[in-house]
């Protein structure tokens, strides 16, 4: 049960950071600026997009597995 809770917390953090990136953006330039800086670490556009995609997929999987494990 504790593993499931840890998965939910980590998945929520990963997806919450992505949602905050989208919500903080007011224009397209803001969106690309925040998109290339996952967790405040500056990357190039290509690497930043790949890291964002991996974080989104990993966060979704962890959140799903955590919730299913608790049910």
mmCIF file with all atom_site columns, N, CA and C in Angstrom:
data_model
loop_
_atom_site.group_PDB
_atom_site.id
_atom_site.type_symbol
_atom_site.label_atom_id
_atom_site.label_alt_id
_atom_site.label_comp_id
_atom_site.label_asym_id
_atom_site.label_entity_id
_atom_site.label_seq_id
_atom_site.pdbx_PDB_ins_code
_atom_site.Cartn_x
_atom_site.Cartn_y
_atom_site.Cartn_z
_atom_site.occupancy
_atom_site.B_iso_or_equiv
_atom_site.pdbx_formal_charge
_atom_site.auth_seq_id
_atom_site.auth_comp_id
_atom_site.auth_asym_id
_atom_site.auth_atom_id
_atom_site.pdbx_PDB_model_num
ATOM 1   N N  . UNK A 1 1  ? 0.821  -1.190 0.000   1.00 0.00 ? 1  UNK A N  1
ATOM 2   C CA . UNK A 1 1  ? 0.000  0.000  0.000   1.00 0.00 ? 1  UNK A CA 1
ATOM 3   C C  . UNK A 1 1  ? 0.867  1.258  0.000   1.00 0.00 ? 1  UNK A C  1
ATOM 4   N N  . UNK A 1 2  ? 1.998  1.223  0.693   1.00 0.00 ? 2  UNK A N  1
ATOM 5   C CA . UNK A 1 2  ? 2.844  2.411  0.724   1.00 0.00 ? 2  UNK A CA 1
ATOM 6   C C  . UNK A 1 2  ? 3.468  2.674  -0.649  1.00 0.00 ? 2  UNK A C  1
ATOM 7   N N  . UNK A 1 3  ? 3.763  1.608  -1.395  1.00 0.00 ? 3  UNK A N  1
ATOM 8   C CA . UNK A 1 3  ? 4.308  1.781  -2.748  1.00 0.00 ? 3  UNK A CA 1
ATOM 9   C C  . UNK A 1 3  ? 3.279  2.478  -3.623  1.00 0.00 ? 3  UNK A C  1
ATOM 10  N N  . UNK A 1 4  ? 2.017  2.112  -3.480  1.00 0.00 ? 4  UNK A N  1
ATOM 11  C CA . UNK A 1 4  ? 0.965  2.739  -4.279  1.00 0.00 ? 4  UNK A CA 1
ATOM 12  C C  . UNK A 1 4  ? 0.833  4.221  -3.950  1.00 0.00 ? 4  UNK A C  1
ATOM 13  N N  . UNK A 1 5  ? 0.938  4.569  -2.699  1.00 0.00 ? 5  UNK A N  1
ATOM 14  C CA . UNK A 1 5  ? 0.852  5.973  -2.299  1.00 0.00 ? 5  UNK A CA 1
ATOM 15  C C  . UNK A 1 5  ? 2.046  6.751  -2.832  1.00 0.00 ? 5  UNK A C  1
ATOM 16  N N  . UNK A 1 6  ? 3.224  6.154  -2.779  1.00 0.00 ? 6  UNK A N  1
ATOM 17  C CA . UNK A 1 6  ? 4.421  6.812  -3.323  1.00 0.00 ? 6  UNK A CA 1
ATOM 18  C C  . UNK A 1 6  ? 4.276  7.009  -4.824  1.00 0.00 ? 6  UNK A C  1
ATOM 19  N N  . UNK A 1 7  ? 3.729  6.024  -5.527  1.00 0.00 ? 7  UNK A N  1
ATOM 20  C CA . UNK A 1 7  ? 3.499  6.163  -6.965  1.00 0.00 ? 7  UNK A CA 1
ATOM 21  C C  . UNK A 1 7  ? 2.525  7.292  -7.260  1.00 0.00 ? 7  UNK A C  1
ATOM 22  N N  . UNK A 1 8  ? 1.478  7.405  -6.473  1.00 0.00 ? 8  UNK A N  1
ATOM 23  C CA . UNK A 1 8  ? 0.503  8.479  -6.664  1.00 0.00 ? 8  UNK A CA 1
ATOM 24  C C  . UNK A 1 8  ? 1.152  9.834  -6.438  1.00 0.00 ? 8  UNK A C  1
ATOM 25  N N  . UNK A 1 9  ? 1.959  9.958  -5.415  1.00 0.00 ? 9  UNK A N  1
ATOM 26  C CA . UNK A 1 9  ? 2.607  11.237 -5.109  1.00 0.00 ? 9  UNK A CA 1
ATOM 27  C C  . UNK A 1 9  ? 3.580  11.630 -6.222  1.00 0.00 ? 9  UNK A C  1
ATOM 28  N N  . UNK A 1 10 ? 4.418  10.709 -6.663  1.00 0.00 ? 10 UNK A N  1
ATOM 29  C CA . UNK A 1 10 ? 5.397  11.025 -7.713  1.00 0.00 ? 10 UNK A CA 1
ATOM 30  C C  . UNK A 1 10 ? 4.683  11.325 -9.029  1.00 0.00 ? 10 UNK A C  1
ATOM 31  N N  . UNK A 1 11 ? 3.680  10.544 -9.367  1.00 0.00 ? 11 UNK A N  1
ATOM 32  C CA . UNK A 1 11 ? 2.908  10.800 -10.591 1.00 0.00 ? 11 UNK A CA 1
ATOM 33  C C  . UNK A 1 11 ? 2.207  12.144 -10.558 1.00 0.00 ? 11 UNK A C  1
ATOM 34  N N  . UNK A 1 12 ? 1.674  12.520 -9.406  1.00 0.00 ? 12 UNK A N  1
ATOM 35  C CA . UNK A 1 12 ? 1.013  13.813 -9.261  1.00 0.00 ? 12 UNK A CA 1
ATOM 36  C C  . UNK A 1 12 ? 2.012  14.957 -9.395  1.00 0.00 ? 12 UNK A C  1
ATOM 37  N N  . UNK A 1 13 ? 3.189  14.791 -8.841  1.00 0.00 ? 13 UNK A N  1
ATOM 38  C CA . UNK A 1 13 ? 4.219  15.833 -8.955  1.00 0.00 ? 13 UNK A CA 1
ATOM 39  C C  . UNK A 1 13 ? 4.631  16.014 -10.414 1.00 0.00 ? 13 UNK A C  1
ATOM 40  N N  . UNK A 1 14 ? 4.866  14.910 -11.116 1.00 0.00 ? 14 UNK A N  1
ATOM 41  C CA . UNK A 1 14 ? 5.287  15.002 -12.517 1.00 0.00 ? 14 UNK A CA 1
ATOM 42  C C  . UNK A 1 14 ? 4.204  15.643 -13.386 1.00 0.00 ? 14 UNK A C  1
ATOM 43  N N  . UNK A 1 15 ? 2.966  15.226 -13.214 1.00 0.00 ? 15 UNK A N  1
ATOM 44  C CA . UNK A 1 15 ? 1.892  15.791 -14.024 1.00 0.00 ? 15 UNK A CA 1
ATOM 45  C C  . UNK A 1 15 ? 1.521  17.196 -13.570 1.00 0.00 ? 15 UNK A C  1
ATOM 46  N N  . UNK A 1 16 ? 1.621  17.459 -12.279 1.00 0.00 ? 16 UNK A N  1
ATOM 47  C CA . UNK A 1 16 ? 1.328  18.802 -11.768 1.00 0.00 ? 16 UNK A CA 1
ATOM 48  C C  . UNK A 1 16 ? 2.303  19.830 -12.295 1.00 0.00 ? 16 UNK A C  1
ATOM 49  N N  . UNK A 1 17 ? 3.565  19.455 -12.430 1.00 0.00 ? 17 UNK A N  1
ATOM 50  C CA . UNK A 1 17 ? 4.557  20.376 -12.968 1.00 0.00 ? 17 UNK A CA 1
ATOM 51  C C  . UNK A 1 17 ? 4.279  20.673 -14.439 1.00 0.00 ? 17 UNK A C  1
ATOM 52  N N  . UNK A 1 18 ? 3.821  19.688 -15.184 1.00 0.00 ? 18 UNK A N  1
ATOM 53  C CA . UNK A 1 18 ? 3.454  19.909 -16.575 1.00 0.00 ? 18 UNK A CA 1
ATOM 54  C C  . UNK A 1 18 ? 2.235  20.815 -16.686 1.00 0.00 ? 18 UNK A C  1
ATOM 55  N N  . UNK A 1 19 ? 1.252  20.601 -15.836 1.00 0.00 ? 19 UNK A N  1
ATOM 56  C CA . UNK A 1 19 ? 0.049  21.442 -15.853 1.00 0.00 ? 19 UNK A CA 1
ATOM 57  C C  . UNK A 1 19 ? 0.397  22.875 -15.466 1.00 0.00 ? 19 UNK A C  1
ATOM 58  N N  . UNK A 1 20 ? 1.287  23.053 -14.493 1.00 0.00 ? 20 UNK A N  1
ATOM 59  C CA . UNK A 1 20 ? 1.708  24.405 -14.109 1.00 0.00 ? 20 UNK A CA 1
ATOM 60  C C  . UNK A 1 20 ? 2.433  25.091 -15.267 1.00 0.00 ? 20 UNK A C  1
ATOM 61  N N  . UNK A 1 21 ? 3.201  24.340 -16.027 1.00 0.00 ? 21 UNK A N  1
ATOM 62  C CA . UNK A 1 21 ? 3.885  24.899 -17.204 1.00 0.00 ? 21 UNK A CA 1
ATOM 63  C C  . UNK A 1 21 ? 2.865  25.440 -18.196 1.00 0.00 ? 21 UNK A C  1
ATOM 64  N N  . UNK A 1 22 ? 1.813  24.706 -18.431 1.00 0.00 ? 22 UNK A N  1
ATOM 65  C CA . UNK A 1 22 ? 0.788  25.125 -19.380 1.00 0.00 ? 22 UNK A CA 1
ATOM 66  C C  . UNK A 1 22 ? -0.016 26.300 -18.832 1.00 0.00 ? 22 UNK A C  1
ATOM 67  N N  . UNK A 1 23 ? -0.344 26.266 -17.544 1.00 0.00 ? 23 UNK A N  1
ATOM 68  C CA . UNK A 1 23 ? -1.156 27.328 -16.943 1.00 0.00 ? 23 UNK A CA 1
ATOM 69  C C  . UNK A 1 23 ? -0.402 28.654 -16.818 1.00 0.00 ? 23 UNK A C  1
ATOM 70  N N  . UNK A 1 24 ? 0.915  28.617 -16.622 1.00 0.00 ? 24 UNK A N  1
ATOM 71  C CA . UNK A 1 24 ? 1.692  29.833 -16.471 1.00 0.00 ? 24 UNK A CA 1
ATOM 72  C C  . UNK A 1 24 ? 1.931  30.528 -17.809 1.00 0.00 ? 24 UNK A C  1
ATOM 73  N N  . UNK A 1 25 ? 1.756  29.827 -18.906 1.00 0.00 ? 25 UNK A N  1
ATOM 74  C CA . UNK A 1 25 ? 2.036  30.382 -20.225 1.00 0.00 ? 25 UNK A CA 1
ATOM 75  C C  . UNK A 1 25 ? 0.919  31.320 -20.655 1.00 0.00 ? 25 UNK A C  1
ATOM 76  N N  . UNK A 1 26 ? 1.304  32.514 -21.061 1.00 0.00 ? 26 UNK A N  1
ATOM 77  C CA . UNK A 1 26 ? 0.340  33.494 -21.560 1.00 0.00 ? 26 UNK A CA 1
ATOM 78  C C  . UNK A 1 26 ? 0.413  33.631 -23.078 1.00 0.00 ? 26 UNK A C  1
ATOM 79  N N  . UNK A 1 27 ? 1.569  33.317 -23.648 1.00 0.00 ? 27 UNK A N  1
ATOM 80  C CA . UNK A 1 27 ? 1.762  33.407 -25.096 1.00 0.00 ? 27 UNK A CA 1
ATOM 81  C C  . UNK A 1 27 ? 2.574  32.202 -25.552 1.00 0.00 ? 27 UNK A C  1
ATOM 82  N N  . UNK A 1 28 ? 2.725  32.065 -26.853 1.00 0.00 ? 28 UNK A N  1
ATOM 83  C CA . UNK A 1 28 ? 3.468  30.922 -27.394 1.00 0.00 ? 28 UNK A CA 1
ATOM 84  C C  . UNK A 1 28 ? 4.930  30.947 -26.966 1.00 0.00 ? 28 UNK A C  1
ATOM 85  N N  . UNK A 1 29 ? 5.500  32.136 -26.869 1.00 0.00 ? 29 UNK A N  1
ATOM 86  C CA . UNK A 1 29 ? 6.906  32.215 -26.450 1.00 0.00 ? 29 UNK A CA 1
ATOM 87  C C  . UNK A 1 29 ? 7.067  31.782 -24.991 1.00 0.00 ? 29 UNK A C  1
ATOM 88  N N  . UNK A 1 30 ? 6.087  32.117 -24.141 1.00 0.00 ? 30 UNK A N  1
ATOM 89  C CA . UNK A 1 30 ? 6.127  31.648 -22.757 1.00 0.00 ? 30 UNK A CA 1
ATOM 90  C C  . UNK A 1 30 ? 6.027  30.129 -22.699 1.00 0.00 ? 30 UNK A C  1
ATOM 91  N N  . UNK A 1 31 ? 5.157  29.573 -23.523 1.00 0.00 ? 31 UNK A N  1
ATOM 92  C CA . UNK A 1 31 ? 4.952  28.131 -23.535 1.00 0.00 ? 31 UNK A CA 1
ATOM 93  C C  . UNK A 1 31 ? 6.239  27.404 -23.905 1.00 0.00 ? 31 UNK A C  1
ATOM 94  N N  . UNK A 1 32 ? 6.923  27.862 -24.952 1.00 0.00 ? 32 UNK A N  1
ATOM 95  C CA . UNK A 1 32 ? 8.165  27.201 -25.345 1.00 0.00 ? 32 UNK A CA 1
ATOM 96  C C  . UNK A 1 32 ? 9.265  27.423 -24.306 1.00 0.00 ? 32 UNK A C  1
ATOM 97  N N  . UNK A 1 33 ? 9.252  28.589 -23.650 1.00 0.00 ? 33 UNK A N  1
ATOM 98  C CA . UNK A 1 33 ? 10.242 28.856 -22.604 1.00 0.00 ? 33 UNK A CA 1
ATOM 99  C C  . UNK A 1 33 ? 10.071 27.870 -21.447 1.00 0.00 ? 33 UNK A C  1
ATOM 100 N N  . UNK A 1 34 ? 8.839  27.717 -20.974 1.00 0.00 ? 34 UNK A N  1
ATOM 101 C CA . UNK A 1 34 ? 8.594  26.802 -19.855 1.00 0.00 ? 34 UNK A CA 1
ATOM 102 C C  . UNK A 1 34 ? 8.696  25.343 -20.280 1.00 0.00 ? 34 UNK A C  1
ATOM 103 N N  . UNK A 1 35 ? 8.346  25.049 -21.531 1.00 0.00 ? 35 UNK A N  1
ATOM 104 C CA . UNK A 1 35 ? 8.386  23.671 -21.999 1.00 0.00 ? 35 UNK A CA 1
ATOM 105 C C  . UNK A 1 35 ? 9.822  23.145 -22.047 1.00 0.00 ? 35 UNK A C  1
ATOM 106 N N  . UNK A 1 36 ? 10.777 24.010 -22.317 1.00 0.00 ? 36 UNK A N  1
ATOM 107 C CA . UNK A 1 36 ? 12.181 23.593 -22.406 1.00 0.00 ? 36 UNK A CA 1
ATOM 108 C C  . UNK A 1 36 ? 12.869 23.582 -21.049 1.00 0.00 ? 36 UNK A C  1
ATOM 109 N N  . UNK A 1 37 ? 12.149 23.876 -19.985 1.00 0.00 ? 37 UNK A N  1
ATOM 110 C CA . UNK A 1 37 ? 12.740 23.911 -18.653 1.00 0.00 ? 37 UNK A CA 1
ATOM 111 C C  . UNK A 1 37 ? 11.951 23.038 -17.673 1.00 0.00 ? 37 UNK A C  1
ATOM 112 N N  . UNK A 1 38 ? 12.025 21.712 -17.850 1.00 0.00 ? 38 UNK A N  1
ATOM 113 C CA . UNK A 1 38 ? 11.352 20.856 -16.880 1.00 0.00 ? 38 UNK A CA 1
ATOM 114 C C  . UNK A 1 38 ? 12.025 20.963 -15.511 1.00 0.00 ? 38 UNK A C  1
ATOM 115 N N  . UNK A 1 39 ? 11.243 21.244 -14.501 1.00 0.00 ? 39 UNK A N  1
ATOM 116 C CA . UNK A 1 39 ? 11.706 21.418 -13.125 1.00 0.00 ? 39 UNK A CA 1
ATOM 117 C C  . UNK A 1 39 ? 12.757 22.519 -13.006 1.00 0.00 ? 39 UNK A C  1
ATOM 118 N N  . UNK A 1 40 ? 12.699 23.520 -13.899 1.00 0.00 ? 40 UNK A N  1
ATOM 119 C CA . UNK A 1 40 ? 13.595 24.667 -13.825 1.00 0.00 ? 40 UNK A CA 1
ATOM 120 C C  . UNK A 1 40 ? 14.980 24.432 -14.392 1.00 0.00 ? 40 UNK A C  1
ATOM 121 N N  . UNK A 1 41 ? 15.216 23.280 -14.990 1.00 0.00 ? 41 UNK A N  1
ATOM 122 C CA . UNK A 1 41 ? 16.529 22.966 -15.557 1.00 0.00 ? 41 UNK A CA 1
ATOM 123 C C  . UNK A 1 41 ? 16.486 23.308 -17.055 1.00 0.00 ? 41 UNK A C  1
ATOM 124 N N  . UNK A 1 42 ? 17.308 24.253 -17.522 1.00 0.00 ? 42 UNK A N  1
ATOM 125 C CA . UNK A 1 42 ? 17.253 24.631 -18.943 1.00 0.00 ? 42 UNK A CA 1
ATOM 126 C C  . UNK A 1 42 ? 17.851 23.556 -19.857 1.00 0.00 ? 42 UNK A C  1
ATOM 127 N N  . UNK A 1 43 ? 17.114 23.228 -20.894 1.00 0.00 ? 43 UNK A N  1
ATOM 128 C CA . UNK A 1 43 ? 17.542 22.286 -21.924 1.00 0.00 ? 43 UNK A CA 1
ATOM 129 C C  . UNK A 1 43 ? 17.355 22.940 -23.280 1.00 0.00 ? 43 UNK A C  1
ATOM 130 N N  . UNK A 1 44 ? 17.913 22.323 -24.308 1.00 0.00 ? 44 UNK A N  1
ATOM 131 C CA . UNK A 1 44 ? 17.611 22.777 -25.663 1.00 0.00 ? 44 UNK A CA 1
ATOM 132 C C  . UNK A 1 44 ? 16.180 22.353 -25.998 1.00 0.00 ? 44 UNK A C  1
ATOM 133 N N  . UNK A 1 45 ? 15.634 22.905 -27.077 1.00 0.00 ? 45 UNK A N  1
ATOM 134 C CA . UNK A 1 45 ? 14.230 22.655 -27.420 1.00 0.00 ? 45 UNK A CA 1
ATOM 135 C C  . UNK A 1 45 ? 13.960 21.165 -27.637 1.00 0.00 ? 45 UNK A C  1
ATOM 136 N N  . UNK A 1 46 ? 14.797 20.486 -28.376 1.00 0.00 ? 46 UNK A N  1
ATOM 137 C CA . UNK A 1 46 ? 14.570 19.062 -28.658 1.00 0.00 ? 46 UNK A CA 1
ATOM 138 C C  . UNK A 1 46 ? 14.671 18.198 -27.421 1.00 0.00 ? 46 UNK A C  1
ATOM 139 N N  . UNK A 1 47 ? 15.722 18.392 -26.647 1.00 0.00 ? 47 UNK A N  1
ATOM 140 C CA . UNK A 1 47 ? 15.914 17.597 -25.426 1.00 0.00 ? 47 UNK A CA 1
ATOM 141 C C  . UNK A 1 47 ? 14.821 17.915 -24.408 1.00 0.00 ? 47 UNK A C  1
ATOM 142 N N  . UNK A 1 48 ? 14.470 19.193 -24.279 1.00 0.00 ? 48 UNK A N  1
ATOM 143 C CA . UNK A 1 48 ? 13.420 19.583 -23.337 1.00 0.00 ? 48 UNK A CA 1
ATOM 144 C C  . UNK A 1 48 ? 12.076 18.959 -23.673 1.00 0.00 ? 48 UNK A C  1
ATOM 145 N N  . UNK A 1 49 ? 11.753 18.904 -24.960 1.00 0.00 ? 49 UNK A N  1
ATOM 146 C CA . UNK A 1 49 ? 10.494 18.291 -25.383 1.00 0.00 ? 49 UNK A CA 1
ATOM 147 C C  . UNK A 1 49 ? 10.480 16.795 -25.097 1.00 0.00 ? 49 UNK A C  1
ATOM 148 N N  . UNK A 1 50 ? 11.606 16.135 -25.325 1.00 0.00 ? 50 UNK A N  1
ATOM 149 C CA . UNK A 1 50 ? 11.687 14.695 -25.052 1.00 0.00 ? 50 UNK A CA 1
ATOM 150 C C  . UNK A 1 50 ? 11.575 14.436 -23.550 1.00 0.00 ? 50 UNK A C  1
ATOM 151 N N  . UNK A 1 51 ? 12.255 15.254 -22.739 1.00 0.00 ? 51 UNK A N  1
ATOM 152 C CA . UNK A 1 51 ? 12.184 15.086 -21.283 1.00 0.00 ? 51 UNK A CA 1
ATOM 153 C C  . UNK A 1 51 ? 10.756 15.334 -20.799 1.00 0.00 ? 51 UNK A C  1
ATOM 154 N N  . UNK A 1 52 ? 10.085 16.347 -21.340 1.00 0.00 ? 52 UNK A N  1
ATOM 155 C CA . UNK A 1 52 ? 8.680  16.608 -20.977 1.00 0.00 ? 52 UNK A CA 1
ATOM 156 C C  . UNK A 1 52 ? 7.789  15.430 -21.330 1.00 0.00 ? 52 UNK A C  1
ATOM 157 N N  . UNK A 1 53 ? 7.986  14.882 -22.520 1.00 0.00 ? 53 UNK A N  1
ATOM 158 C CA . UNK A 1 53 ? 7.172  13.754 -22.955 1.00 0.00 ? 53 UNK A CA 1
ATOM 159 C C  . UNK A 1 53 ? 7.388  12.547 -22.049 1.00 0.00 ? 53 UNK A C  1
ATOM 160 N N  . UNK A 1 54 ? 8.640  12.264 -21.726 1.00 0.00 ? 54 UNK A N  1
ATOM 161 C CA . UNK A 1 54 ? 8.945  11.142 -20.839 1.00 0.00 ? 54 UNK A CA 1
ATOM 162 C C  . UNK A 1 54 ? 8.338  11.378 -19.454 1.00 0.00 ? 54 UNK A C  1
ATOM 163 N N  . UNK A 1 55 ? 8.426  12.609 -18.940 1.00 0.00 ? 55 UNK A N  1
ATOM 164 C CA . UNK A 1 55 ? 7.845  12.924 -17.631 1.00 0.00 ? 55 UNK A CA 1
ATOM 165 C C  . UNK A 1 55 ? 6.324  12.766 -17.652 1.00 0.00 ? 55 UNK A C  1
ATOM 166 N N  . UNK A 1 56 ? 5.677  13.176 -18.749 1.00 0.00 ? 56 UNK A N  1
ATOM 167 C CA . UNK A 1 56 ? 4.223  13.051 -18.851 1.00 0.00 ? 56 UNK A CA 1
ATOM 168 C C  . UNK A 1 56 ? 3.799  11.582 -18.888 1.00 0.00 ? 56 UNK A C  1
ATOM 169 N N  . UNK A 1 57 ? 4.505  10.775 -19.669 1.00 0.00 ? 57 UNK A N  1
ATOM 170 C CA . UNK A 1 57 ? 4.166  9.352  -19.770 1.00 0.00 ? 57 UNK A CA 1
ATOM 171 C C  . UNK A 1 57 ? 4.446  8.639  -18.451 1.00 0.00 ? 57 UNK A C  1
ATOM 172 N N  . UNK A 1 58 ? 5.599  8.908  -17.870 1.00 0.00 ? 58 UNK A N  1
ATOM 173 C CA . UNK A 1 58 ? 5.957  8.270  -16.603 1.00 0.00 ? 58 UNK A CA 1
ATOM 174 C C  . UNK A 1 58 ? 4.997  8.692  -15.485 1.00 0.00 ? 58 UNK A C  1
ATOM 175 N N  . UNK A 1 59 ? 4.659  9.973  -15.438 1.00 0.00 ? 59 UNK A N  1
ATOM 176 C CA . UNK A 1 59 ? 3.721  10.452 -14.422 1.00 0.00 ? 59 UNK A CA 1
ATOM 177 C C  . UNK A 1 59 ? 2.349  9.824  -14.574 1.00 0.00 ? 59 UNK A C  1
ATOM 178 N N  . UNK A 1 60 ? 1.886  9.702  -15.810 1.00 0.00 ? 60 UNK A N  1
ATOM 179 C CA . UNK A 1 60 ? 0.581  9.073  -16.058 1.00 0.00 ? 60 UNK A CA 1
ATOM 180 C C  . UNK A 1 60 ? 0.584  7.608  -15.649 1.00 0.00 ? 60 UNK A C  1
ATOM 181 N N  . UNK A 1 61 ? 1.654  6.901  -15.997 1.00 0.00 ? 61 UNK A N  1
ATOM 182 C CA . UNK A 1 61 ? 1.743  5.484  -15.634 1.00 0.00 ? 61 UNK A CA 1
ATOM 183 C C  . UNK A 1 61 ? 1.790  5.302  -14.119 1.00 0.00 ? 61 UNK A C  1
ATOM 184 N N  . UNK A 1 62 ? 2.586  6.112  -13.451 1.00 0.00 ? 62 UNK A N  1
ATOM 185 C CA . UNK A 1 62 ? 2.689  5.986  -11.995 1.00 0.00 ? 62 UNK A CA 1
ATOM 186 C C  . UNK A 1 62 ? 1.364  6.305  -11.310 1.00 0.00 ? 62 UNK A C  1
ATOM 187 N N  . UNK A 1 63 ? 0.709  7.353  -11.760 1.00 0.00 ? 63 UNK A N  1
ATOM 188 C CA . UNK A 1 63 ? -0.578 7.721  -11.169 1.00 0.00 ? 63 UNK A CA 1
ATOM 189 C C  . UNK A 1 63 ? -1.615 6.622  -11.398 1.00 0.00 ? 63 UNK A C  1
ATOM 190 N N  . UNK A 1 64 ? -1.658 6.091  -12.592 1.00 0.00 ? 64 UNK A N  1
ATOM 191 C CA . UNK A 1 64 ? -2.597 5.015  -12.912 1.00 0.00 ? 64 UNK A CA 1
ATOM 192 C C  . UNK A 1 64 ? -2.322 3.766  -12.064 1.00 0.00 ? 64 UNK A C  1
ATOM 193 N N  . UNK A 1 65 ? -1.051 3.348  -12.018 1.00 0.00 ? 65 UNK A N  1
ATOM 194 C CA . UNK A 1 65 ? -0.711 2.154  -11.239 1.00 0.00 ? 65 UNK A CA 1
ATOM 195 C C  . UNK A 1 65 ? -0.971 2.344  -9.760  1.00 0.00 ? 65 UNK A C  1
ATOM 196 N N  . UNK A 1 66 ? -0.717 3.544  -9.250  1.00 0.00 ? 66 UNK A N  1
ATOM 197 C CA . UNK A 1 66 ? -0.970 3.817  -7.841  1.00 0.00 ? 66 UNK A CA 1
ATOM 198 C C  . UNK A 1 66 ? -2.441 3.767  -7.500  1.00 0.00 ? 66 UNK A C  1
ATOM 199 N N  . UNK A 1 67 ? -3.270 4.367  -8.357  1.00 0.00 ? 67 UNK A N  1
ATOM 200 C CA . UNK A 1 67 ? -4.712 4.365  -8.082  1.00 0.00 ? 67 UNK A CA 1
ATOM 201 C C  . UNK A 1 67 ? -5.295 2.971  -8.233  1.00 0.00 ? 67 UNK A C  1
ATOM 202 N N  . UNK A 1 68 ? -4.887 2.236  -9.281  1.00 0.00 ? 68 UNK A N  1
ATOM 203 C CA . UNK A 1 68 ? -5.391 0.869  -9.463  1.00 0.00 ? 68 UNK A CA 1
ATOM 204 C C  . UNK A 1 68 ? -4.947 -0.025 -8.321  1.00 0.00 ? 68 UNK A C  1
ATOM 205 N N  . UNK A 1 69 ? -3.742 0.184  -7.808  1.00 0.00 ? 69 UNK A N  1
ATOM 206 C CA . UNK A 1 69 ? -3.257 -0.621 -6.697  1.00 0.00 ? 69 UNK A CA 1
ATOM 207 C C  . UNK A 1 69 ? -4.019 -0.401 -5.406  1.00 0.00 ? 69 UNK A C  1
ATOM 208 N N  . UNK A 1 70 ? -4.593 0.794  -5.252  1.00 0.00 ? 70 UNK A N  1
ATOM 209 C CA . UNK A 1 70 ? -5.364 1.073  -4.045  1.00 0.00 ? 70 UNK A CA 1
ATOM 210 C C  . UNK A 1 70 ? -6.791 0.550  -4.119  1.00 0.00 ? 70 UNK A C  1
ATOM 211 N N  . UNK A 1 71 ? -7.266 0.329  -5.319  1.00 0.00 ? 71 UNK A N  1
ATOM 212 C CA . UNK A 1 71 ? -8.662 -0.135 -5.495  1.00 0.00 ? 71 UNK A CA 1
ATOM 213 C C  . UNK A 1 71 ? -8.792 -1.598 -5.189  1.00 0.00 ? 71 UNK A C  1
#
